[in-house]
PDB file of N, CA, C and O in Angstrom:
ATOM      1  N   MET A   1       0.203 -32.224   6.291  1.00  0.00           N
ATOM      2  CA  MET A   1       0.302 -30.821   6.649  1.00  0.00           C
ATOM      3  C   MET A   1      -0.992 -30.114   6.223  1.00  0.00           C
ATOM      4  O   MET A   1      -1.473 -30.304   5.115  1.00  0.00           O
ATOM      5  N   GLU A   2      -1.499 -29.291   7.113  1.00  0.00           N
ATOM      6  CA  GLU A   2      -2.740 -28.569   6.846  1.00  0.00           C
ATOM      7  C   GLU A   2      -2.469 -27.363   5.956  1.00  0.00           C
ATOM      8  O   GLU A   2      -1.509 -26.624   6.150  1.00  0.00           O
ATOM      9  N   ARG A   3      -3.316 -27.187   4.972  1.00  0.00           N
ATOM     10  CA  ARG A   3      -3.175 -26.070   4.030  1.00  0.00           C
ATOM     11  C   ARG A   3      -3.731 -24.792   4.661  1.00  0.00           C
ATOM     12  O   ARG A   3      -4.834 -24.771   5.187  1.00  0.00           O
ATOM     13  N   GLU A   4      -2.944 -23.726   4.586  1.00  0.00           N
ATOM     14  CA  GLU A   4      -3.352 -22.453   5.157  1.00  0.00           C
ATOM     15  C   GLU A   4      -4.344 -21.758   4.221  1.00  0.00           C
ATOM     16  O   GLU A   4      -4.140 -21.713   3.014  1.00  0.00           O
ATOM     17  N   GLU A   5      -5.401 -21.231   4.794  1.00  0.00           N
ATOM     18  CA  GLU A   5      -6.418 -20.531   4.014  1.00  0.00           C
ATOM     19  C   GLU A   5      -6.133 -19.033   4.001  1.00  0.00           C
ATOM     20  O   GLU A   5      -5.844 -18.438   5.031  1.00  0.00           O
ATOM     21  N   PHE A   6      -6.214 -18.442   2.822  1.00  0.00           N
ATOM     22  CA  PHE A   6      -6.050 -17.004   2.670  1.00  0.00           C
ATOM     23  C   PHE A   6      -7.411 -16.377   2.364  1.00  0.00           C
ATOM     24  O   PHE A   6      -8.246 -16.995   1.707  1.00  0.00           O
ATOM     25  N   VAL A   7      -7.610 -15.152   2.845  1.00  0.00           N
ATOM     26  CA  VAL A   7      -8.847 -14.426   2.589  1.00  0.00           C
ATOM     27  C   VAL A   7      -8.511 -13.093   1.931  1.00  0.00           C
ATOM     28  O   VAL A   7      -7.450 -12.513   2.182  1.00  0.00           O
ATOM     29  N   THR A   8      -9.407 -12.623   1.090  1.00  0.00           N
ATOM     30  CA  THR A   8      -9.234 -11.332   0.426  1.00  0.00           C
ATOM     31  C   THR A   8      -9.729 -10.237   1.353  1.00  0.00           C
ATOM     32  O   THR A   8     -10.868 -10.278   1.814  1.00  0.00           O
ATOM     33  N   ILE A   9      -8.863  -9.263   1.624  1.00  0.00           N
ATOM     34  CA  ILE A   9      -9.269  -8.158   2.498  1.00  0.00           C
ATOM     35  C   ILE A   9      -9.448  -6.852   1.731  1.00  0.00           C
ATOM     36  O   ILE A   9     -10.010  -5.901   2.257  1.00  0.00           O
ATOM     37  N   MET A  10      -8.986  -6.832   0.475  1.00  0.00           N
ATOM     38  CA  MET A  10      -9.095  -5.609  -0.314  1.00  0.00           C
ATOM     39  C   MET A  10      -8.962  -5.954  -1.793  1.00  0.00           C
ATOM     40  O   MET A  10      -8.208  -6.856  -2.157  1.00  0.00           O
ATOM     41  N   LYS A  11      -9.705  -5.239  -2.631  1.00  0.00           N
ATOM     42  CA  LYS A  11      -9.580  -5.374  -4.086  1.00  0.00           C
ATOM     43  C   LYS A  11      -9.121  -4.032  -4.638  1.00  0.00           C
ATOM     44  O   LYS A  11      -9.705  -2.995  -4.318  1.00  0.00           O
ATOM     45  N   LEU A  12      -8.070  -4.070  -5.458  1.00  0.00           N
ATOM     46  CA  LEU A  12      -7.461  -2.850  -5.965  1.00  0.00           C
ATOM     47  C   LEU A  12      -7.252  -2.954  -7.469  1.00  0.00           C
ATOM     48  O   LEU A  12      -7.079  -4.044  -8.006  1.00  0.00           O
ATOM     49  N   TYR A  13      -7.211  -1.821  -8.124  1.00  0.00           N
ATOM     50  CA  TYR A  13      -6.967  -1.791  -9.564  1.00  0.00           C
ATOM     51  C   TYR A  13      -5.522  -1.423  -9.893  1.00  0.00           C
ATOM     52  O   TYR A  13      -5.035  -1.731 -10.962  1.00  0.00           O
ATOM     53  N   SER A  14      -4.835  -0.777  -8.966  1.00  0.00           N
ATOM     54  CA  SER A  14      -3.480  -0.288  -9.206  1.00  0.00           C
ATOM     55  C   SER A  14      -2.439  -1.239  -8.612  1.00  0.00           C
ATOM     56  O   SER A  14      -2.437  -1.477  -7.411  1.00  0.00           O
ATOM     57  N   PRO A  15      -1.528  -1.767  -9.434  1.00  0.00           N
ATOM     58  CA  PRO A  15      -0.451  -2.614  -8.914  1.00  0.00           C
ATOM     59  C   PRO A  15       0.422  -1.876  -7.898  1.00  0.00           C
ATOM     60  O   PRO A  15       0.862  -2.458  -6.918  1.00  0.00           O
ATOM     61  N   GLN A  16       0.656  -0.592  -8.122  1.00  0.00           N
ATOM     62  CA  GLN A  16       1.471   0.184  -7.206  1.00  0.00           C
ATOM     63  C   GLN A  16       0.797   0.290  -5.837  1.00  0.00           C
ATOM     64  O   GLN A  16       1.446   0.121  -4.802  1.00  0.00           O
ATOM     65  N   GLU A  17      -0.482   0.562  -5.835  1.00  0.00           N
ATOM     66  CA  GLU A  17      -1.219   0.673  -4.578  1.00  0.00           C
ATOM     67  C   GLU A  17      -1.282  -0.682  -3.871  1.00  0.00           C
ATOM     68  O   GLU A  17      -1.095  -0.773  -2.658  1.00  0.00           O
ATOM     69  N   ALA A  18      -1.504  -1.740  -4.622  1.00  0.00           N
ATOM     70  CA  ALA A  18      -1.561  -3.081  -4.044  1.00  0.00           C
ATOM     71  C   ALA A  18      -0.234  -3.436  -3.387  1.00  0.00           C
ATOM     72  O   ALA A  18      -0.201  -3.966  -2.266  1.00  0.00           O
ATOM     73  N   ASN A  19       0.876  -3.143  -4.066  1.00  0.00           N
ATOM     74  CA  ASN A  19       2.193  -3.422  -3.504  1.00  0.00           C
ATOM     75  C   ASN A  19       2.480  -2.569  -2.273  1.00  0.00           C
ATOM     76  O   ASN A  19       3.143  -3.019  -1.341  1.00  0.00           O
ATOM     77  N   MET A  20       1.976  -1.355  -2.237  1.00  0.00           N
ATOM     78  CA  MET A  20       2.154  -0.491  -1.082  1.00  0.00           C
ATOM     79  C   MET A  20       1.459  -1.105   0.140  1.00  0.00           C
ATOM     80  O   MET A  20       2.056  -1.235   1.209  1.00  0.00           O
ATOM     81  N   TYR A  21       0.195  -1.515  -0.026  1.00  0.00           N
ATOM     82  CA  TYR A  21      -0.537  -2.115   1.095  1.00  0.00           C
ATOM     83  C   TYR A  21       0.095  -3.441   1.522  1.00  0.00           C
ATOM     84  O   TYR A  21       0.180  -3.748   2.706  1.00  0.00           O
ATOM     85  N   LYS A  22       0.567  -4.215   0.572  1.00  0.00           N
ATOM     86  CA  LYS A  22       1.248  -5.476   0.883  1.00  0.00           C
ATOM     87  C   LYS A  22       2.489  -5.204   1.719  1.00  0.00           C
ATOM     88  O   LYS A  22       2.747  -5.868   2.719  1.00  0.00           O
ATOM     89  N   SER A  23       3.240  -4.192   1.336  1.00  0.00           N
ATOM     90  CA  SER A  23       4.451  -3.819   2.065  1.00  0.00           C
ATOM     91  C   SER A  23       4.129  -3.369   3.491  1.00  0.00           C
ATOM     92  O   SER A  23       4.845  -3.717   4.431  1.00  0.00           O
ATOM     93  N   ILE A  24       3.072  -2.610   3.654  1.00  0.00           N
ATOM     94  CA  ILE A  24       2.663  -2.160   4.990  1.00  0.00           C
ATOM     95  C   ILE A  24       2.359  -3.358   5.874  1.00  0.00           C
ATOM     96  O   ILE A  24       2.795  -3.428   7.029  1.00  0.00           O
ATOM     97  N   LEU A  25       1.621  -4.321   5.341  1.00  0.00           N
ATOM     98  CA  LEU A  25       1.285  -5.506   6.125  1.00  0.00           C
ATOM     99  C   LEU A  25       2.527  -6.308   6.471  1.00  0.00           C
ATOM    100  O   LEU A  25       2.705  -6.752   7.614  1.00  0.00           O
ATOM    101  N   GLU A  26       3.403  -6.503   5.502  1.00  0.00           N
ATOM    102  CA  GLU A  26       4.615  -7.288   5.743  1.00  0.00           C
ATOM    103  C   GLU A  26       5.523  -6.605   6.764  1.00  0.00           C
ATOM    104  O   GLU A  26       6.145  -7.269   7.586  1.00  0.00           O
ATOM    105  N   THR A  27       5.573  -5.281   6.726  1.00  0.00           N
ATOM    106  CA  THR A  27       6.356  -4.528   7.708  1.00  0.00           C
ATOM    107  C   THR A  27       5.811  -4.751   9.117  1.00  0.00           C
ATOM    108  O   THR A  27       6.553  -4.709  10.089  1.00  0.00           O
ATOM    109  N   ASN A  28       4.526  -5.029   9.202  1.00  0.00           N
ATOM    110  CA  ASN A  28       3.880  -5.273  10.490  1.00  0.00           C
ATOM    111  C   ASN A  28       3.780  -6.757  10.818  1.00  0.00           C
ATOM    112  O   ASN A  28       3.007  -7.165  11.687  1.00  0.00           O
ATOM    113  N   GLY A  29       4.526  -7.580  10.114  1.00  0.00           N
ATOM    114  CA  GLY A  29       4.616  -8.994  10.444  1.00  0.00           C
ATOM    115  C   GLY A  29       3.503  -9.873   9.909  1.00  0.00           C
ATOM    116  O   GLY A  29       3.319 -11.003  10.365  1.00  0.00           O
ATOM    117  N   ILE A  30       2.750  -9.383   8.934  1.00  0.00           N
ATOM    118  CA  ILE A  30       1.659 -10.170   8.351  1.00  0.00           C
ATOM    119  C   ILE A  30       2.044 -10.572   6.929  1.00  0.00           C
ATOM    120  O   ILE A  30       2.368  -9.721   6.101  1.00  0.00           O
ATOM    121  N   ARG A  31       2.009 -11.872   6.670  1.00  0.00           N
ATOM    122  CA  ARG A  31       2.267 -12.338   5.307  1.00  0.00           C
ATOM    123  C   ARG A  31       1.106 -11.918   4.425  1.00  0.00           C
ATOM    124  O   ARG A  31      -0.053 -12.051   4.799  1.00  0.00           O
ATOM    125  N   ALA A  32       1.428 -11.396   3.262  1.00  0.00           N
ATOM    126  CA  ALA A  32       0.394 -10.945   2.335  1.00  0.00           C
ATOM    127  C   ALA A  32       0.705 -11.473   0.946  1.00  0.00           C
ATOM    128  O   ALA A  32       1.856 -11.703   0.591  1.00  0.00           O
ATOM    129  N   TYR A  33      -0.350 -11.671   0.178  1.00  0.00           N
ATOM    130  CA  TYR A  33      -0.254 -12.241  -1.162  1.00  0.00           C
ATOM    131  C   TYR A  33      -1.124 -11.406  -2.093  1.00  0.00           C
ATOM    132  O   TYR A  33      -2.214 -10.983  -1.716  1.00  0.00           O
ATOM    133  N   LEU A  34      -0.628 -11.156  -3.290  1.00  0.00           N
ATOM    134  CA  LEU A  34      -1.408 -10.428  -4.291  1.00  0.00           C
ATOM    135  C   LEU A  34      -1.864 -11.402  -5.367  1.00  0.00           C
ATOM    136  O   LEU A  34      -1.046 -11.971  -6.082  1.00  0.00           O
ATOM    137  N   ALA A  35      -3.159 -11.602  -5.470  1.00  0.00           N
ATOM    138  CA  ALA A  35      -3.729 -12.475  -6.496  1.00  0.00           C
ATOM    139  C   ALA A  35      -4.179 -11.615  -7.669  1.00  0.00           C
ATOM    140  O   ALA A  35      -4.922 -10.662  -7.497  1.00  0.00           O
ATOM    141  N   GLY A  36      -3.690 -11.947  -8.860  1.00  0.00           N
ATOM    142  CA  GLY A  36      -4.086 -11.211 -10.058  1.00  0.00           C
ATOM    143  C   GLY A  36      -3.177 -10.059 -10.400  1.00  0.00           C
ATOM    144  O   GLY A  36      -3.447  -9.316 -11.343  1.00  0.00           O
ATOM    145  N   ASP A  37      -2.080  -9.884  -9.657  1.00  0.00           N
ATOM    146  CA  ASP A  37      -1.219  -8.738  -9.919  1.00  0.00           C
ATOM    147  C   ASP A  37      -0.463  -8.853 -11.236  1.00  0.00           C
ATOM    148  O   ASP A  37      -0.271  -7.868 -11.934  1.00  0.00           O
ATOM    149  N   LEU A  38      -0.069 -10.049 -11.613  1.00  0.00           N
ATOM    150  CA  LEU A  38       0.688 -10.197 -12.857  1.00  0.00           C
ATOM    151  C   LEU A  38      -0.153  -9.890 -14.088  1.00  0.00           C
ATOM    152  O   LEU A  38       0.319  -9.251 -15.027  1.00  0.00           O
ATOM    153  N   ILE A  39      -1.381 -10.322 -14.101  1.00  0.00           N
ATOM    154  CA  ILE A  39      -2.236 -10.082 -15.268  1.00  0.00           C
ATOM    155  C   ILE A  39      -2.500  -8.593 -15.463  1.00  0.00           C
ATOM    156  O   ILE A  39      -2.539  -8.101 -16.589  1.00  0.00           O
ATOM    157  N   THR A  40      -2.625  -7.837 -14.353  1.00  0.00           N
ATOM    158  CA  THR A  40      -2.872  -6.397 -14.501  1.00  0.00           C
ATOM    159  C   THR A  40      -1.630  -5.659 -14.962  1.00  0.00           C
ATOM    160  O   THR A  40      -1.732  -4.602 -15.570  1.00  0.00           O
ATOM    161  N   GLU A  41      -0.440  -6.201 -14.676  1.00  0.00           N
ATOM    162  CA  GLU A  41       0.791  -5.560 -15.147  1.00  0.00           C
ATOM    163  C   GLU A  41       1.050  -5.878 -16.616  1.00  0.00           C
ATOM    164  O   GLU A  41       1.514  -5.042 -17.364  1.00  0.00           O
ATOM    165  N   VAL A  42       0.732  -7.096 -17.036  1.00  0.00           N
ATOM    166  CA  VAL A  42       0.966  -7.502 -18.418  1.00  0.00           C
ATOM    167  C   VAL A  42      -0.103  -6.930 -19.345  1.00  0.00           C
ATOM    168  O   VAL A  42       0.194  -6.452 -20.434  1.00  0.00           O
ATOM    169  N   PHE A  43      -1.350  -6.987 -18.897  1.00  0.00           N
ATOM    170  CA  PHE A  43      -2.480  -6.502 -19.687  1.00  0.00           C
ATOM    171  C   PHE A  43      -3.270  -5.467 -18.898  1.00  0.00           C
ATOM    172  O   PHE A  43      -4.312  -5.784 -18.328  1.00  0.00           O
ATOM    173  N   PRO A  44      -2.780  -4.228 -18.830  1.00  0.00           N
ATOM    174  CA  PRO A  44      -3.487  -3.201 -18.054  1.00  0.00           C
ATOM    175  C   PRO A  44      -4.749  -2.728 -18.773  1.00  0.00           C
ATOM    176  O   PRO A  44      -4.809  -1.639 -19.318  1.00  0.00           O
ATOM    177  N   ILE A  45      -5.767  -3.581 -18.786  1.00  0.00           N
ATOM    178  CA  ILE A  45      -6.955  -3.306 -19.582  1.00  0.00           C
ATOM    179  C   ILE A  45      -8.060  -2.612 -18.813  1.00  0.00           C
ATOM    180  O   ILE A  45      -9.034  -2.175 -19.396  1.00  0.00           O
ATOM    181  N   GLY A  46      -7.935  -2.519 -17.479  1.00  0.00           N
ATOM    182  CA  GLY A  46      -8.969  -1.851 -16.696  1.00  0.00           C
ATOM    183  C   GLY A  46     -10.219  -2.702 -16.598  1.00  0.00           C
ATOM    184  O   GLY A  46     -10.162  -3.917 -16.643  1.00  0.00           O
ATOM    185  N   GLY A  47     -11.342  -2.045 -16.466  1.00  0.00           N
ATOM    186  CA  GLY A  47     -12.604  -2.767 -16.350  1.00  0.00           C
ATOM    187  C   GLY A  47     -12.715  -3.508 -15.039  1.00  0.00           C
ATOM    188  O   GLY A  47     -12.426  -2.966 -13.988  1.00  0.00           O
ATOM    189  N   ASP A  48     -13.128  -4.763 -15.112  1.00  0.00           N
ATOM    190  CA  ASP A  48     -13.336  -5.550 -13.906  1.00  0.00           C
ATOM    191  C   ASP A  48     -12.118  -6.354 -13.487  1.00  0.00           C
ATOM    192  O   ASP A  48     -12.214  -7.267 -12.683  1.00  0.00           O
ATOM    193  N   VAL A  49     -10.957  -6.058 -14.034  1.00  0.00           N
ATOM    194  CA  VAL A  49      -9.737  -6.755 -13.656  1.00  0.00           C
ATOM    195  C   VAL A  49      -9.148  -6.038 -12.441  1.00  0.00           C
ATOM    196  O   VAL A  49      -8.892  -4.845 -12.482  1.00  0.00           O
ATOM    197  N   PHE A  50      -8.974  -6.764 -11.362  1.00  0.00           N
ATOM    198  CA  PHE A  50      -8.443  -6.162 -10.154  1.00  0.00           C
ATOM    199  C   PHE A  50      -7.489  -7.123  -9.461  1.00  0.00           C
ATOM    200  O   PHE A  50      -7.402  -8.294  -9.793  1.00  0.00           O
ATOM    201  N   ILE A  51      -6.773  -6.580  -8.489  1.00  0.00           N
ATOM    202  CA  ILE A  51      -5.819  -7.336  -7.695  1.00  0.00           C
ATOM    203  C   ILE A  51      -6.443  -7.572  -6.327  1.00  0.00           C
ATOM    204  O   ILE A  51      -6.999  -6.649  -5.731  1.00  0.00           O
ATOM    205  N   GLU A  52      -6.346  -8.795  -5.837  1.00  0.00           N
ATOM    206  CA  GLU A  52      -6.866  -9.111  -4.512  1.00  0.00           C
ATOM    207  C   GLU A  52      -5.709  -9.153  -3.521  1.00  0.00           C
ATOM    208  O   GLU A  52      -4.746  -9.895  -3.709  1.00  0.00           O
ATOM    209  N   LEU A  53      -5.803  -8.342  -2.479  1.00  0.00           N
ATOM    210  CA  LEU A  53      -4.834  -8.377  -1.392  1.00  0.00           C
ATOM    211  C   LEU A  53      -5.330  -9.427  -0.400  1.00  0.00           C
ATOM    212  O   LEU A  53      -6.422  -9.299   0.149  1.00  0.00           O
ATOM    213  N   GLN A  54      -4.525 -10.473  -0.216  1.00  0.00           N
ATOM    214  CA  GLN A  54      -4.936 -11.595   0.624  1.00  0.00           C
ATOM    215  C   GLN A  54      -3.958 -11.801   1.773  1.00  0.00           C
ATOM    216  O   GLN A  54      -2.760 -11.565   1.627  1.00  0.00           O
ATOM    217  N   VAL A  55      -4.514 -12.255   2.897  1.00  0.00           N
ATOM    218  CA  VAL A  55      -3.728 -12.566   4.090  1.00  0.00           C
ATOM    219  C   VAL A  55      -4.224 -13.885   4.658  1.00  0.00           C
ATOM    220  O   VAL A  55      -5.341 -14.320   4.355  1.00  0.00           O
ATOM    221  N   PRO A  56      -3.405 -14.528   5.509  1.00  0.00           N
ATOM    222  CA  PRO A  56      -3.894 -15.737   6.173  1.00  0.00           C
ATOM    223  C   PRO A  56      -5.161 -15.425   6.975  1.00  0.00           C
ATOM    224  O   PRO A  56      -5.282 -14.345   7.570  1.00  0.00           O
ATOM    225  N   GLU A  57      -6.090 -16.356   6.963  1.00  0.00           N
ATOM    226  CA  GLU A  57      -7.383 -16.153   7.608  1.00  0.00           C
ATOM    227  C   GLU A  57      -7.250 -15.694   9.060  1.00  0.00           C
ATOM    228  O   GLU A  57      -7.976 -14.807   9.510  1.00  0.00           O
ATOM    229  N   GLU A  58      -6.271 -16.259   9.791  1.00  0.00           N
ATOM    230  CA  GLU A  58      -6.116 -15.904  11.205  1.00  0.00           C
ATOM    231  C   GLU A  58      -5.588 -14.483  11.412  1.00  0.00           C
ATOM    232  O   GLU A  58      -5.698 -13.932  12.501  1.00  0.00           O
ATOM    233  N   ASP A  59      -5.053 -13.853  10.365  1.00  0.00           N
ATOM    234  CA  ASP A  59      -4.542 -12.480  10.459  1.00  0.00           C
ATOM    235  C   ASP A  59      -5.504 -11.448   9.881  1.00  0.00           C
ATOM    236  O   ASP A  59      -5.173 -10.257   9.824  1.00  0.00           O
ATOM    237  N   GLU A  60      -6.671 -11.880   9.459  1.00  0.00           N
ATOM    238  CA  GLU A  60      -7.604 -10.977   8.772  1.00  0.00           C
ATOM    239  C   GLU A  60      -7.946  -9.736   9.598  1.00  0.00           C
ATOM    240  O   GLU A  60      -7.819  -8.607   9.113  1.00  0.00           O
ATOM    241  N   SER A  61      -8.370  -9.903  10.831  1.00  0.00           N
ATOM    242  CA  SER A  61      -8.792  -8.741  11.625  1.00  0.00           C
ATOM    243  C   SER A  61      -7.617  -7.821  11.937  1.00  0.00           C
ATOM    244  O   SER A  61      -7.749  -6.598  11.899  1.00  0.00           O
ATOM    245  N   LYS A  62      -6.454  -8.382  12.219  1.00  0.00           N
ATOM    246  CA  LYS A  62      -5.265  -7.569  12.491  1.00  0.00           C
ATOM    247  C   LYS A  62      -4.865  -6.775  11.241  1.00  0.00           C
ATOM    248  O   LYS A  62      -4.552  -5.598  11.323  1.00  0.00           O
ATOM    249  N   ALA A  63      -4.894  -7.423  10.080  1.00  0.00           N
ATOM    250  CA  ALA A  63      -4.527  -6.749   8.830  1.00  0.00           C
ATOM    251  C   ALA A  63      -5.495  -5.604   8.523  1.00  0.00           C
ATOM    252  O   ALA A  63      -5.068  -4.511   8.143  1.00  0.00           O
ATOM    253  N   LYS A  64      -6.783  -5.851   8.699  1.00  0.00           N
ATOM    254  CA  LYS A  64      -7.770  -4.793   8.448  1.00  0.00           C
ATOM    255  C   LYS A  64      -7.568  -3.628   9.398  1.00  0.00           C
ATOM    256  O   LYS A  64      -7.703  -2.467   9.005  1.00  0.00           O
ATOM    257  N   ALA A  65      -7.234  -3.915  10.655  1.00  0.00           N
ATOM    258  CA  ALA A  65      -7.006  -2.849  11.636  1.00  0.00           C
ATOM    259  C   ALA A  65      -5.780  -2.023  11.258  1.00  0.00           C
ATOM    260  O   ALA A  65      -5.792  -0.791  11.360  1.00  0.00           O
ATOM    261  N   ILE A  66      -4.731  -2.680  10.801  1.00  0.00           N
ATOM    262  CA  ILE A  66      -3.513  -1.971  10.391  1.00  0.00           C
ATOM    263  C   ILE A  66      -3.806  -1.053   9.211  1.00  0.00           C
ATOM    264  O   ILE A  66      -3.420   0.111   9.202  1.00  0.00           O
ATOM    265  N   LEU A  67      -4.517  -1.560   8.219  1.00  0.00           N
ATOM    266  CA  LEU A  67      -4.796  -0.749   7.036  1.00  0.00           C
ATOM    267  C   LEU A  67      -5.813   0.352   7.311  1.00  0.00           C
ATOM    268  O   LEU A  67      -5.838   1.357   6.601  1.00  0.00           O
ATOM    269  N   ALA A  68      -6.641   0.174   8.341  1.00  0.00           N
ATOM    270  CA  ALA A  68      -7.625   1.199   8.694  1.00  0.00           C
ATOM    271  C   ALA A  68      -7.028   2.284   9.576  1.00  0.00           C
ATOM    272  O   ALA A  68      -7.606   3.362   9.712  1.00  0.00           O
ATOM    273  N   SER A  69      -5.865   2.015  10.173  1.00  0.00           N
ATOM    274  CA  SER A  69      -5.252   2.985  11.082  1.00  0.00           C
ATOM    275  C   SER A  69      -4.677   4.155  10.291  1.00  0.00           C
ATOM    276  O   SER A  69      -4.389   4.060   9.101  1.00  0.00           O
ATOM    277  N   GLU A  70      -4.518   5.228  10.995  1.00  0.00           N
ATOM    278  CA  GLU A  70      -3.952   6.430  10.385  1.00  0.00           C
ATOM    279  C   GLU A  70      -2.442   6.251  10.242  1.00  0.00           C
ATOM    280  O   GLU A  70      -1.774   5.822  11.168  1.00  0.00           O
ATOM    281  N   PHE A  71      -1.906   6.556   9.079  1.00  0.00           N
ATOM    282  CA  PHE A  71      -0.464   6.595   8.912  1.00  0.00           C
ATOM    283  C   PHE A  71      -0.133   7.695   7.922  1.00  0.00           C
ATOM    284  O   PHE A  71      -0.962   8.105   7.119  1.00  0.00           O
ATOM    285  N   ASP A  72       1.082   8.184   8.016  1.00  0.00           N
ATOM    286  CA  ASP A  72       1.522   9.305   7.185  1.00  0.00           C
ATOM    287  C   ASP A  72       1.913   8.789   5.803  1.00  0.00           C
ATOM    288  O   ASP A  72       2.995   8.238   5.624  1.00  0.00           O
ATOM    289  N   MET A  73       1.033   8.938   4.831  1.00  0.00           N
ATOM    290  CA  MET A  73       1.254   8.435   3.485  1.00  0.00           C
ATOM    291  C   MET A  73       2.484   9.093   2.849  1.00  0.00           C
ATOM    292  O   MET A  73       3.262   8.441   2.168  1.00  0.00           O
ATOM    293  N   ASP A  74       2.698  10.391   3.082  1.00  0.00           N
ATOM    294  CA  ASP A  74       3.861  11.070   2.516  1.00  0.00           C
ATOM    295  C   ASP A  74       5.153  10.458   3.048  1.00  0.00           C
ATOM    296  O   ASP A  74       6.100  10.239   2.302  1.00  0.00           O
ATOM    297  N   GLU A  75       5.184  10.185   4.356  1.00  0.00           N
ATOM    298  CA  GLU A  75       6.368   9.585   4.957  1.00  0.00           C
ATOM    299  C   GLU A  75       6.607   8.187   4.387  1.00  0.00           C
ATOM    300  O   GLU A  75       7.742   7.805   4.094  1.00  0.00           O
ATOM    301  N   PHE A  76       5.540   7.417   4.195  1.00  0.00           N
ATOM    302  CA  PHE A  76       5.674   6.077   3.639  1.00  0.00           C
ATOM    303  C   PHE A  76       6.227   6.142   2.221  1.00  0.00           C
ATOM    304  O   PHE A  76       7.149   5.427   1.877  1.00  0.00           O
ATOM    305  N   GLU A  77       5.683   7.032   1.389  1.00  0.00           N
ATOM    306  CA  GLU A  77       6.137   7.145   0.006  1.00  0.00           C
ATOM    307  C   GLU A  77       7.574   7.631  -0.068  1.00  0.00           C
ATOM    308  O   GLU A  77       8.335   7.199  -0.916  1.00  0.00           O
ATOM    309  N   GLU A  78       7.990   8.531   0.847  1.00  0.00           N
ATOM    310  CA  GLU A  78       9.373   8.993   0.882  1.00  0.00           C
ATOM    311  C   GLU A  78      10.304   7.820   1.172  1.00  0.00           C
ATOM    312  O   GLU A  78      11.372   7.688   0.584  1.00  0.00           O
ATOM    313  N   GLY A  79       9.910   6.955   2.096  1.00  0.00           N
ATOM    314  CA  GLY A  79      10.709   5.777   2.443  1.00  0.00           C
ATOM    315  C   GLY A  79      10.839   4.835   1.260  1.00  0.00           C
ATOM    316  O   GLY A  79      11.929   4.321   0.978  1.00  0.00           O
ATOM    317  N   ILE A  80       9.768   4.606   0.543  1.00  0.00           N
ATOM    318  CA  ILE A  80       9.788   3.739  -0.630  1.00  0.00           C
ATOM    319  C   ILE A  80      10.686   4.341  -1.710  1.00  0.00           C
ATOM    320  O   ILE A  80      11.505   3.668  -2.313  1.00  0.00           O
ATOM    321  N   ASN A  81      10.543   5.649  -1.950  1.00  0.00           N
ATOM    322  CA  ASN A  81      11.348   6.308  -2.987  1.00  0.00           C
ATOM    323  C   ASN A  81      12.828   6.298  -2.635  1.00  0.00           C
ATOM    324  O   ASN A  81      13.664   6.143  -3.521  1.00  0.00           O
ATOM    325  N   SER A  82      13.172   6.461  -1.375  1.00  0.00           N
ATOM    326  CA  SER A  82      14.586   6.472  -1.006  1.00  0.00           C
ATOM    327  C   SER A  82      15.188   5.076  -1.164  1.00  0.00           C
ATOM    328  O   SER A  82      16.359   4.943  -1.495  1.00  0.00           O
ATOM    329  N   GLU A  83      14.400   4.029  -0.931  1.00  0.00           N
ATOM    330  CA  GLU A  83      14.884   2.655  -1.111  1.00  0.00           C
ATOM    331  C   GLU A  83      15.157   2.351  -2.572  1.00  0.00           C
ATOM    332  O   GLU A  83      16.114   1.666  -2.902  1.00  0.00           O
ATOM    333  N   THR A  84      14.328   2.847  -3.468  1.00  0.00           N
ATOM    334  CA  THR A  84      14.502   2.562  -4.891  1.00  0.00           C
ATOM    335  C   THR A  84      15.625   3.390  -5.504  1.00  0.00           C
ATOM    336  O   THR A  84      16.165   3.021  -6.535  1.00  0.00           O
ATOM    337  N   ASN A  85      15.992   4.507  -4.874  1.00  0.00           N
ATOM    338  CA  ASN A  85      17.060   5.357  -5.394  1.00  0.00           C
ATOM    339  C   ASN A  85      18.441   4.953  -4.903  1.00  0.00           C
ATOM    340  O   ASN A  85      19.430   5.518  -5.323  1.00  0.00           O
ATOM    341  N   GLU A  86      18.522   4.001  -3.989  1.00  0.00           N
ATOM    342  CA  GLU A  86      19.825   3.580  -3.458  1.00  0.00           C
ATOM    343  C   GLU A  86      20.524   2.641  -4.387  1.00  0.00           C
ATOM    344  O   GLU A  86      20.042   1.972  -5.185  1.00  0.00           O
TER     345      GLU A  86
END
């Protein structure tokens, strides 16, 4: 079986922001992976420690287009907050 290659499309310092972008991609049918997210949650030391948002290489351009498109951030955050309050 051939191993799927993932590429980093964004580097983030905030676990919350990284999870938000991951959720947006997954909602649009793109598998996403966060590299380094656990270390930033356990040891929030700042500096050069960041989270890499990664997607399969074949989805790179589609993922970048989705994240570059305009979307209503307030509406997205309201949806996330209502899910966590249920």
